[in-house]
Tab-separated table of C-alpha atoms and ligand atoms in Angstrom:
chain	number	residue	atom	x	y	z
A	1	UNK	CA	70.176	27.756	105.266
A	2	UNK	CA	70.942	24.775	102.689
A	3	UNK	CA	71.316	27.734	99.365
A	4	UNK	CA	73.618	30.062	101.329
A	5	UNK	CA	76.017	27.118	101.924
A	6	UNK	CA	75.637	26.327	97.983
A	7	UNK	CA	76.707	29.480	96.943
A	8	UNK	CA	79.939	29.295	99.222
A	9	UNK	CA	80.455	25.551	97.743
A	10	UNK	CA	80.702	27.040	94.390
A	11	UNK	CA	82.787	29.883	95.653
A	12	UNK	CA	85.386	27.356	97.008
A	13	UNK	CA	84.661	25.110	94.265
A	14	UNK	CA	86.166	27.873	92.215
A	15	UNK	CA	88.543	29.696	94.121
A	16	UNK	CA	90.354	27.945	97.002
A	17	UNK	CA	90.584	24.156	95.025
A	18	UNK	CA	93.511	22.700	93.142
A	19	UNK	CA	93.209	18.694	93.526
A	20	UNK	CA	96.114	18.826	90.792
A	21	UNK	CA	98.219	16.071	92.153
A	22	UNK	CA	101.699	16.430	92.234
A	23	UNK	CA	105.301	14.274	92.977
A	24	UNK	CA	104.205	14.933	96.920
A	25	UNK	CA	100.763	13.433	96.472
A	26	UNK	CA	100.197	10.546	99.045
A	27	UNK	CA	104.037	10.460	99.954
A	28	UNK	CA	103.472	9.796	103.739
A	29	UNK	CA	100.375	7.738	102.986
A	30	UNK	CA	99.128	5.742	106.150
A	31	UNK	CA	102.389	7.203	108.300
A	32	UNK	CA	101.665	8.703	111.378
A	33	UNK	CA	101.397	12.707	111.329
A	34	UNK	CA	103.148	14.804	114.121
A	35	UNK	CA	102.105	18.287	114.284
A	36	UNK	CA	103.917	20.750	116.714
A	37	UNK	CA	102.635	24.346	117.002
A	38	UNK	CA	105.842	26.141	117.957
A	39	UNK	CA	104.305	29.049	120.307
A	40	UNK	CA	104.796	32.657	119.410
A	41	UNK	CA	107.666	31.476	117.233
A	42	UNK	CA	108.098	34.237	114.259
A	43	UNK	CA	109.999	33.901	111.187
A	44	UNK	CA	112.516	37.071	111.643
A	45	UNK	CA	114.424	34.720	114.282
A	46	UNK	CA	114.928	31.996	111.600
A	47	UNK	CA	118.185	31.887	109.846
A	48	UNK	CA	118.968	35.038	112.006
A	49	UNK	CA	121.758	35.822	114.061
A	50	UNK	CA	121.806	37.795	117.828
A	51	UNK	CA	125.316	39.341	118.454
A	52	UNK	CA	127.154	37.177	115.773
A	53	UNK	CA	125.245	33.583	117.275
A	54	UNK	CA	122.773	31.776	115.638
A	55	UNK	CA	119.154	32.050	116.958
A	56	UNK	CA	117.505	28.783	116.034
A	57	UNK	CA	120.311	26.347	115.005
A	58	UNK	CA	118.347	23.259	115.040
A	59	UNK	CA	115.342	24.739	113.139
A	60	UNK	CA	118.084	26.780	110.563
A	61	UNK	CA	119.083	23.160	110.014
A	62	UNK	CA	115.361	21.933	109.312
A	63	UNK	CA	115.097	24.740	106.885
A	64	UNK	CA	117.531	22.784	104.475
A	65	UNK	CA	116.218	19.318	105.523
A	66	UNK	CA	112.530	19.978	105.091
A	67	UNK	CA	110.285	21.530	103.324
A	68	UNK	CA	110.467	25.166	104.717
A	69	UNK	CA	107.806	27.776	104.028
A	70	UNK	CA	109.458	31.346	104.505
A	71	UNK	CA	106.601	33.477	103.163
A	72	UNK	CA	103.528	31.714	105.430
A	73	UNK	CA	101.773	33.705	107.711
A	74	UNK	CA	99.205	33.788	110.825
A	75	UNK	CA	95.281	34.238	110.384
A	76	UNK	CA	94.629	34.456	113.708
A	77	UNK	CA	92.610	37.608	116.254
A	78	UNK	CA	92.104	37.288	119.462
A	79	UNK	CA	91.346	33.472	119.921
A	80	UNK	CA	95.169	33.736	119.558
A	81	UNK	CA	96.367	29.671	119.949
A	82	UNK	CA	93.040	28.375	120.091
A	83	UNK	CA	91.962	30.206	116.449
A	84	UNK	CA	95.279	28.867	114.695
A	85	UNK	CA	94.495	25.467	116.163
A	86	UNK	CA	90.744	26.527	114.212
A	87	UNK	CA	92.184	27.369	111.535
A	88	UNK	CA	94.925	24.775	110.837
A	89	UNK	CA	92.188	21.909	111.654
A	90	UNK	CA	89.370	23.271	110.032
A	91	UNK	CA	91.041	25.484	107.194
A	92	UNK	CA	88.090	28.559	107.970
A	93	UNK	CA	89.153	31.945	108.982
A	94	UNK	CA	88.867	32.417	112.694
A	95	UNK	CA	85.739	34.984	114.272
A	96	UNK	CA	87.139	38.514	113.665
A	97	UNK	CA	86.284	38.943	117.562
A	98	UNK	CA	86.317	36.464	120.153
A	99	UNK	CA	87.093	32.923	119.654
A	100	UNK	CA	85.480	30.283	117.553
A	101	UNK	CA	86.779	27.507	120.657
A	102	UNK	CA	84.642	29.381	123.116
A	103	UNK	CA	81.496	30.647	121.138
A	104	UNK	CA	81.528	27.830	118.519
A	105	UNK	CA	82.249	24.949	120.488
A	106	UNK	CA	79.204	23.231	119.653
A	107	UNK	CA	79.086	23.494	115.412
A	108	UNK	CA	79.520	21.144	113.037
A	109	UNK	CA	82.763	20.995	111.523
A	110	UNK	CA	84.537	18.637	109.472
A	111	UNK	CA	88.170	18.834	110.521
A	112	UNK	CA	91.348	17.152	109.918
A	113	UNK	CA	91.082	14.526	113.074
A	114	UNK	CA	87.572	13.552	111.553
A	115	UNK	CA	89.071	13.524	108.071
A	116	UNK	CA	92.007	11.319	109.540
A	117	UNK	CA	90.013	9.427	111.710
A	118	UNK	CA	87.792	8.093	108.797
A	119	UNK	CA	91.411	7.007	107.021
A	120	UNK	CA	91.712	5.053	110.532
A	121	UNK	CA	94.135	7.549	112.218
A	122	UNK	CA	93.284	8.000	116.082
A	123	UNK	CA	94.054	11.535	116.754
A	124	UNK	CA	95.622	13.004	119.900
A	125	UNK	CA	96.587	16.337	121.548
A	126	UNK	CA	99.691	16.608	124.051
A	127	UNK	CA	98.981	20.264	125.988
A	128	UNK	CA	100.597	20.834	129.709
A	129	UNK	CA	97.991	23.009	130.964
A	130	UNK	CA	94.437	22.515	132.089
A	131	UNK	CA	91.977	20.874	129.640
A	132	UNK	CA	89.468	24.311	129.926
A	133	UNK	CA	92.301	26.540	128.791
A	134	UNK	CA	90.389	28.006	125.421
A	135	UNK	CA	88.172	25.504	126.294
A	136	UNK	CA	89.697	22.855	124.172
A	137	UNK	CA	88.080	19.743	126.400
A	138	UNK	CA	84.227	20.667	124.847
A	139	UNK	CA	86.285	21.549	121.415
A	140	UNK	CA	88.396	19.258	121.223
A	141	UNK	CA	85.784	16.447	121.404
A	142	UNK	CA	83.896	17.813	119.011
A	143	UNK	CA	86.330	18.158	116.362
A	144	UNK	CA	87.047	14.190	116.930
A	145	UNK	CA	89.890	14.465	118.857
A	146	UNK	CA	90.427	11.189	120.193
A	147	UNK	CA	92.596	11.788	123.450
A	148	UNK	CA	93.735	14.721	124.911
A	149	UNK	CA	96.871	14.693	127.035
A	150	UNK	CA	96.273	17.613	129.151
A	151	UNK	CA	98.113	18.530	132.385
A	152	UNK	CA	96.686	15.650	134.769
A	153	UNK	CA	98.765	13.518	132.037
A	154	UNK	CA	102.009	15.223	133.211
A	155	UNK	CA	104.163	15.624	136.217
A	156	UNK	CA	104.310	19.176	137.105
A	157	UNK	CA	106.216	20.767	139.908
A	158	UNK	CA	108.490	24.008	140.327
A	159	UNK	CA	111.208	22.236	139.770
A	160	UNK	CA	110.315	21.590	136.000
A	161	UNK	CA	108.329	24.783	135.636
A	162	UNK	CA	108.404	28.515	134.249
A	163	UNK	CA	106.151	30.820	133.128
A	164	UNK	CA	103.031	29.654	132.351
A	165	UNK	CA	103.471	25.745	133.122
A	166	UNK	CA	105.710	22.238	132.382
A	167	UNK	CA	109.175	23.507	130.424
A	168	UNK	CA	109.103	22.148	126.893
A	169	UNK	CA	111.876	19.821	127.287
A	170	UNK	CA	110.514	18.196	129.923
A	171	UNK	CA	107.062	17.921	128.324
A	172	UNK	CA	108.528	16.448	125.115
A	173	UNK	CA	110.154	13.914	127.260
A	174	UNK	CA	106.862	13.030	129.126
A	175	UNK	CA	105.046	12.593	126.281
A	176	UNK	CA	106.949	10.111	124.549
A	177	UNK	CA	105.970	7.203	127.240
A	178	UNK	CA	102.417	8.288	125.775
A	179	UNK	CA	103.117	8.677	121.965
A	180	UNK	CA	104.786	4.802	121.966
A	181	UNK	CA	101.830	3.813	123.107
A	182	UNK	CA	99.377	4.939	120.551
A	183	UNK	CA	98.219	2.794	117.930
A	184	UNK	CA	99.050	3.568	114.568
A	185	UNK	CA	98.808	5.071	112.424
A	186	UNK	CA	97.814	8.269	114.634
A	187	UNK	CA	97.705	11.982	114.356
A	188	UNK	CA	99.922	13.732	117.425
A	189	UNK	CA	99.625	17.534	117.908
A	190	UNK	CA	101.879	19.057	120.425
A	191	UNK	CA	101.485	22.494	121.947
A	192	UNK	CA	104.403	24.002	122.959
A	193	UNK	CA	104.663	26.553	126.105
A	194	UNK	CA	107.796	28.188	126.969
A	195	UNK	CA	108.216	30.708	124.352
A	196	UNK	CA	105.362	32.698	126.026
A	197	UNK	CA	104.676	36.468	126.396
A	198	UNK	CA	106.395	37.310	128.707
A	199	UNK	CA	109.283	34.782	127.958
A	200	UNK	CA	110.506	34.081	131.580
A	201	UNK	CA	113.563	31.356	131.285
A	202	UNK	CA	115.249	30.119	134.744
A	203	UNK	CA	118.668	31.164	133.934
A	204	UNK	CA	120.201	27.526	133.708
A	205	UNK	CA	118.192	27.218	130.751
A	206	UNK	CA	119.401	30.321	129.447
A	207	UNK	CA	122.322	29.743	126.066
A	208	UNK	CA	121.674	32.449	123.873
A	209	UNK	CA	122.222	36.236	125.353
A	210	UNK	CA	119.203	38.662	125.820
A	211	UNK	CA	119.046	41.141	123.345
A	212	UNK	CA	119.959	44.822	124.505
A	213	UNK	CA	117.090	47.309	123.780
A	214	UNK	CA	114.351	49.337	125.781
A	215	UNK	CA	111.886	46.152	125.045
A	216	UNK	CA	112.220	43.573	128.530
A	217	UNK	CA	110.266	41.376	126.298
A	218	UNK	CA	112.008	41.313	122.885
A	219	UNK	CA	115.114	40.894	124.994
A	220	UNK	CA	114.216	37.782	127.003
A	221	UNK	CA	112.435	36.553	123.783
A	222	UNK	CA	115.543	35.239	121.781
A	223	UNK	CA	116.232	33.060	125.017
A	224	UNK	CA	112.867	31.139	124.983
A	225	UNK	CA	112.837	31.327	121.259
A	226	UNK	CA	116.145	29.715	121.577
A	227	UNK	CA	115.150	27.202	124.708
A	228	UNK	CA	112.112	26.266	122.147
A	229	UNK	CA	114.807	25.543	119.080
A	230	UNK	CA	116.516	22.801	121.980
A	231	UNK	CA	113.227	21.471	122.746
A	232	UNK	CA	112.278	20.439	118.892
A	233	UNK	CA	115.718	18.945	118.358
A	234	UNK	CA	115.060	16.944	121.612
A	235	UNK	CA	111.744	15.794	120.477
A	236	UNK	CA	113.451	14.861	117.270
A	237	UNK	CA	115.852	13.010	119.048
A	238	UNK	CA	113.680	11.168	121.130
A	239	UNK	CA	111.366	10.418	118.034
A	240	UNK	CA	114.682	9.013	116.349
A	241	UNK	CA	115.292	6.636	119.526
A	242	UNK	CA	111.885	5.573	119.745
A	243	UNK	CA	111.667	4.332	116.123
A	244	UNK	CA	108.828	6.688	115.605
A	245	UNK	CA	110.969	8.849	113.165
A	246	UNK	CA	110.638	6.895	110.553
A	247	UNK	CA	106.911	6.285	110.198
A	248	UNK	CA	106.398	9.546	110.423
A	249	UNK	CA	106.198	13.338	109.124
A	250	UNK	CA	106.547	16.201	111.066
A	251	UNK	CA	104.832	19.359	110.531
A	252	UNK	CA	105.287	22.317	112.388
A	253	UNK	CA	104.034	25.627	112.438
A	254	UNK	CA	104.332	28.953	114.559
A	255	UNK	CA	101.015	29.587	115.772
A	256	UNK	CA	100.785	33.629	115.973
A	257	UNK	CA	102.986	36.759	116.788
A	258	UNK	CA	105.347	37.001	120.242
A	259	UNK	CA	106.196	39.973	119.809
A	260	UNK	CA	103.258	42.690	118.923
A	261	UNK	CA	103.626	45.919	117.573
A	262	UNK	CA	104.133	47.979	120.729
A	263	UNK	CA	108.071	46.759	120.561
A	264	UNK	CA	108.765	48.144	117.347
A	265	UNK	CA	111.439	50.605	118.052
A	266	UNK	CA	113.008	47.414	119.655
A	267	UNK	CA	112.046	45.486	116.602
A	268	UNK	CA	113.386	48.417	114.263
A	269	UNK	CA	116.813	48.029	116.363
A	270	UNK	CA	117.421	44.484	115.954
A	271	UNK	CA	116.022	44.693	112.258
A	272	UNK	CA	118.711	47.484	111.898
A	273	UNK	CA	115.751	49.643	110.031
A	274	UNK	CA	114.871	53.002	110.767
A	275	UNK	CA	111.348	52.255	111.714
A	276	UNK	CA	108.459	49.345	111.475
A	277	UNK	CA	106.505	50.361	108.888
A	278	UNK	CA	103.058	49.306	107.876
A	279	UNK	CA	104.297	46.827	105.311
A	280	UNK	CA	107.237	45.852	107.758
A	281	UNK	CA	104.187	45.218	110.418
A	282	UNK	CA	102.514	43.005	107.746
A	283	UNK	CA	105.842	40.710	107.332
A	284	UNK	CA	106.598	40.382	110.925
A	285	UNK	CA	103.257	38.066	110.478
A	286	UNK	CA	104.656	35.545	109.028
A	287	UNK	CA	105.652	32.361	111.006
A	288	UNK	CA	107.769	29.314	110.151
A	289	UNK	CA	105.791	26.051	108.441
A	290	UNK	CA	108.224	23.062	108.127
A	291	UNK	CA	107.296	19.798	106.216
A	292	UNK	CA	109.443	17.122	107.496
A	293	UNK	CA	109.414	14.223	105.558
A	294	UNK	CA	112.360	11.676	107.070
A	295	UNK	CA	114.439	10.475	103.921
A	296	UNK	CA	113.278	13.548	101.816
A	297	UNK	CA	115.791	16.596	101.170
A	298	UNK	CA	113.220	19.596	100.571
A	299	UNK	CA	114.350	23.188	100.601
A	300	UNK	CA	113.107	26.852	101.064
A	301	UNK	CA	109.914	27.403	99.542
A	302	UNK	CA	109.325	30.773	98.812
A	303	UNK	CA	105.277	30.971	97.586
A	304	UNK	CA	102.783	32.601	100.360
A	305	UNK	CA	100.469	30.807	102.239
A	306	UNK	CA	98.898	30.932	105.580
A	307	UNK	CA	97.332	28.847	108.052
A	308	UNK	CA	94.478	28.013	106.169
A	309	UNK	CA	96.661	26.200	103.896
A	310	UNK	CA	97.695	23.603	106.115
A	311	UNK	CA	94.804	20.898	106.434
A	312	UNK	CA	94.356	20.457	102.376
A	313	UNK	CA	98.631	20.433	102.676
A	314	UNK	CA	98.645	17.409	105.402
A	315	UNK	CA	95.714	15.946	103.325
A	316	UNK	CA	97.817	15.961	99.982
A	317	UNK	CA	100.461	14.735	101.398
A	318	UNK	CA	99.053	11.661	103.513
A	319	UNK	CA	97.295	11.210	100.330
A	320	UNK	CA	93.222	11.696	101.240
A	321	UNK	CA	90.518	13.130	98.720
A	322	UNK	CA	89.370	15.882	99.933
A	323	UNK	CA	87.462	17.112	96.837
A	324	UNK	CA	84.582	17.178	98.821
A	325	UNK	CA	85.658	19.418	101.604
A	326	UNK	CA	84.878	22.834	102.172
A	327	UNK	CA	87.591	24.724	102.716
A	328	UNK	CA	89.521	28.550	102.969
A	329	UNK	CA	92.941	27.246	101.518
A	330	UNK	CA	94.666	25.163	99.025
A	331	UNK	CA	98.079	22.668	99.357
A	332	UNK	CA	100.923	24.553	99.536
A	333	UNK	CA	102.545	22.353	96.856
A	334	UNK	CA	100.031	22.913	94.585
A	335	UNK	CA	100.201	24.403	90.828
A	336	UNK	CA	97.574	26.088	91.088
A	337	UNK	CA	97.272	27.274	94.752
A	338	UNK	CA	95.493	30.812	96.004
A	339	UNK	CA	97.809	33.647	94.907
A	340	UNK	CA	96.579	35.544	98.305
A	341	UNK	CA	96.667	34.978	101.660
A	342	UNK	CA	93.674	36.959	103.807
A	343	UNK	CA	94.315	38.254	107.275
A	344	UNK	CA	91.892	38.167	109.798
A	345	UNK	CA	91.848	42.428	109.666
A	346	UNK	CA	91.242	42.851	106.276
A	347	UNK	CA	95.032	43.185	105.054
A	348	UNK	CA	96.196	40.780	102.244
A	349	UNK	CA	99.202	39.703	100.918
A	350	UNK	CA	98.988	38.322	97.168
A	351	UNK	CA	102.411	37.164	95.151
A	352	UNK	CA	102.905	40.840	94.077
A	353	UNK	CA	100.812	42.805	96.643
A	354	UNK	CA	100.747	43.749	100.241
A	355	UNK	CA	97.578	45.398	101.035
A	356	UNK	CA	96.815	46.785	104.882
A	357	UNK	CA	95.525	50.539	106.724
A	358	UNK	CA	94.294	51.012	103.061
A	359	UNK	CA	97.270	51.605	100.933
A	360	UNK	CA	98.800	49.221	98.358
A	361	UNK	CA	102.520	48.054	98.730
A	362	UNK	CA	104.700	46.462	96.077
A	363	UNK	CA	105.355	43.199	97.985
A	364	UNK	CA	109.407	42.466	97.053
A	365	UNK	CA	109.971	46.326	97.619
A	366	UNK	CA	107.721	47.695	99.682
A	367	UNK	CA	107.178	50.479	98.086
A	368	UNK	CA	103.668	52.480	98.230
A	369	UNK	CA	101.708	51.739	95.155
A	370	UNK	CA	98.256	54.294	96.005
A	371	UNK	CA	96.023	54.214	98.721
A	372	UNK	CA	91.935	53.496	98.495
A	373	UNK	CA	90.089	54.514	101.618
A	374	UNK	CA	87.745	52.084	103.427
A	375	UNK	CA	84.714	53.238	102.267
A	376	UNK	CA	84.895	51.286	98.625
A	377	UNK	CA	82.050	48.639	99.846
A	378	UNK	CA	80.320	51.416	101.356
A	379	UNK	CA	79.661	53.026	97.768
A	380	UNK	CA	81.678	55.763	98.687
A	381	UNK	CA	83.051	57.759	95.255
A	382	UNK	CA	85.960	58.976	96.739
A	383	UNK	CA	88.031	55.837	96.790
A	384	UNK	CA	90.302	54.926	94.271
A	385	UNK	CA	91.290	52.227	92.669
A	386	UNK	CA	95.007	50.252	93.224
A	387	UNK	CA	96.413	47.444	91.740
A	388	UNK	CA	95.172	45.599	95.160
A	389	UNK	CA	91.501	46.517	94.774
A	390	UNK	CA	90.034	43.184	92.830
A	391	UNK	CA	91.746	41.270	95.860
A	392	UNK	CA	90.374	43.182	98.565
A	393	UNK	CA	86.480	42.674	97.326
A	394	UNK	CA	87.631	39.167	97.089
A	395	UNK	CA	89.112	38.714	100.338
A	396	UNK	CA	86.106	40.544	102.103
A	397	UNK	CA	83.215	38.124	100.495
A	398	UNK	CA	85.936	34.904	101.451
A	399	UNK	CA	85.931	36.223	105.606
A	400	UNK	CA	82.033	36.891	105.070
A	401	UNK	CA	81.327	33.591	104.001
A	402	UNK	CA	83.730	31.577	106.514
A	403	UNK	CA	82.049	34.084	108.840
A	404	UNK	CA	78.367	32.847	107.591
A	405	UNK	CA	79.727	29.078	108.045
A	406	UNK	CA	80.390	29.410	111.716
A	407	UNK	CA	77.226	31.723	112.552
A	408	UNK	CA	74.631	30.234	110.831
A	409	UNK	CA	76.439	26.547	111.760
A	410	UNK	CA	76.109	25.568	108.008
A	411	UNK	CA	77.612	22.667	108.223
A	412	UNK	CA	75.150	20.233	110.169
A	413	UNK	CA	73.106	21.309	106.840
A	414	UNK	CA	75.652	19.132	104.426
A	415	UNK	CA	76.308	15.496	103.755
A	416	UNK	CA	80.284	15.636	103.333
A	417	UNK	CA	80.273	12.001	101.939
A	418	UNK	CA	78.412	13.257	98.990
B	501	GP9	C1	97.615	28.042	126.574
B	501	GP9	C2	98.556	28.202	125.450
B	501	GP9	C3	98.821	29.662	125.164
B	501	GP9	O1	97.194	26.743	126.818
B	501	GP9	O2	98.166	27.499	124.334
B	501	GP9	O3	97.735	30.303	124.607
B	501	GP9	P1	97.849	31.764	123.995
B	501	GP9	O4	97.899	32.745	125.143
B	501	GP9	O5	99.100	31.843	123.192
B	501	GP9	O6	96.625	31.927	123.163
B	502	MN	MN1	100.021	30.895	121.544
């Protein structure tokens, strides 16, 4: 009811706000945002090499020319695209089972395109496959999505197909005939396709080698993972020739893991380590986050942060109060941001900590730091206390109140203009 959501208000009130404005604040006021999730795209190809060659030039590039998160990881479970779309445009944690887009469809929420839309953006969504995929037509219409360029928007044969649908080159291209057209300022979110499990490339796209392990699927993945890295400096491209550039930002993000933990004696090959540890698991989470702001020089930024973090980011930046949001995360370029980012499963990472499967890891060195078993809520006496314990109770009531927020549909309960 109306008192459980005021409790959480002051929670977030307390814990996930900094409205601290800083040199950033309102820098790409009233330009048009384009969002691009980069599909299964995971930070350990960035900057890294496969038999002497660059993985990801273009994006390498982008690290020095935007603002580029390296230690910003996925939140999502098993909604898998559709909960980091949830989670990017509604900054809550995603169900811990099943997904929010399917069960949820129907909630209140007050996302980003509503947020936007109120600042007079008209939001779209550019997605090659069929508008009931994660069921993103009933979803996508209630988070205020405006239009929704699904496949019926595209020309699709075999010709300019693999794997699951429309190549990502050629959907880029398609969609700028649509993106001129919108009227500005707007909100564009792309979905990218090609880099997906299980990373079938026609071999004339092919320009990177496969990797050489026991894993057919981490091998094939540093070809789509490289195809994907063409596509974005295409779409850049075209967004240059179009004029679109420069009235714009660009934010991207990698939207979960390709490549899951049943390829880690591949992983632990091309990682040159002698096995994928718990804490190694925990980093291959993270994902790339670029802030492209044309005309600004940026950098590697090095603070945590996680997908939750990215609609009070874009609203910094495009310069919208959002004091009176509710929200999981805080802007990245914040002074006083979260010092933790929760994962769906109960692991954390803080800025010294790495918490998961119970035991405490020093976060720059991985060593093990104690271990508390999972009874500690549970009253159980025989747990004991690590440096990662106050977190843990604190990430736990943060998931059970985002959790309360999307069961008990709190929202439709609260006057946001208040
Ligand atoms: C489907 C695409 C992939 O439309 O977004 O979804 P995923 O399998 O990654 O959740
Ligand atoms: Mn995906």
């Amino acid at each position: 009811d109306g008192n459980e959501l005021s409790s959480i208000i002051t929670y977030v009130d307390e814990n996930t706000t900094d409205n601290e404005e800083t040199d950033l604040y309102g820098i790409a006021k009233g330009k048009n945002l384009i969002f691009v999730t980069l599909e299964s795209l995971q930070t350990f190809v960035i900057n890294n090499t496969l038999n002497g060659e660059e993985v990801t030039p273009f994006l390498n590039s982008l690290t020095e020319e935007s603002y580029y998160f390296e230690n910003f990881y996925h939140q999502t479970e098993q909604g898998k695209t559709a909960d980091s779309e949830f989670i990017m445009e509604n900054s809550l944690y995603p169900l811990p089972s099943g997904a929010a887009y399917f069960t949820h469809s129907g909630n209140t929420y007050h996302s980003t395109p509503q947020m936007l839309g109120e600042e007079g953006y008209m939001s779209a969504v550019f997605h090659a496959n069929n508008s009931s995929f994660w069921n993103r037509n009933s979803m996508y219409d209630n988070l205020g999505v405006d239009q929704f360029y699904d496949i019926n928007a595209y020309e699709v044969n075999d010709g300019n197909s693999v794997g699951w649908g429309l190549k990502d080159k050629e959907f880029f291209e398609q969609s700028m005939k649509y993106l001129t057209n919108l009227p500005e300022p707007y909100y564009a979110r792309f979905i990218t396709l090609t880099n997906h499990h299980p990373f079938d490339l026609d071999e004339e796209d092919a320009t990177i080698d496969q990797f050489d392990s026991n894993s057919n699927t981490l091998n094939k993945y540093f070809q789509t993972v490289r195809y994907l890295d063409e596509s974005i400096e295409e779409f850049f491209n075209h967004l240059k020739e179009s004029g679109i550039y420069e009235d714009s930002i660009i934010v991207m993000m990698g939207d979960h893991y390709g490549i899951s933990d049943f390829h880690n004696r591949a992983m632990s090959m091309y990682l040159d380590k002698e096995e994928i540890t718990s804490y190694d698991q925990i980093q291959l989470q993270r994902v790339p986050f670029f802030v492209h702001i044309p005309g600004q020089e940026g950098g590697v930024m090095s603070q945590i942060g996680g997908q939750v973090d990215v609609k009070p980011t874009i609203m910094h930046l495009l310069g919208v109060d959002d004091s009176a949001d509710i929200s999981f995360g805080t802007n990245l370029f914040g002074p006083n941001r979260k010092d933790y980012v929760a994962l769906r499963d109960g692991s954390f990472i803080t800025d010294d900590y790495i918490f998961t499967k119970d035991v405490c890891y020093d976060r720059e060195s991985g060593e093990e730091l104690g271990s508390e078993n999972s009874g500690i809520l549970a009253g159980d006496d025989s747990d004991t206390e690590t440096a990662c314990s106050p977190f843990r109770e604190q990430v736990e009531l943060e998931m059970s109140y985002s959790d309360k927020i999307i069961y008990g549909d709190l929202f439709r309960f609260h006057d946001f203009t208040e």
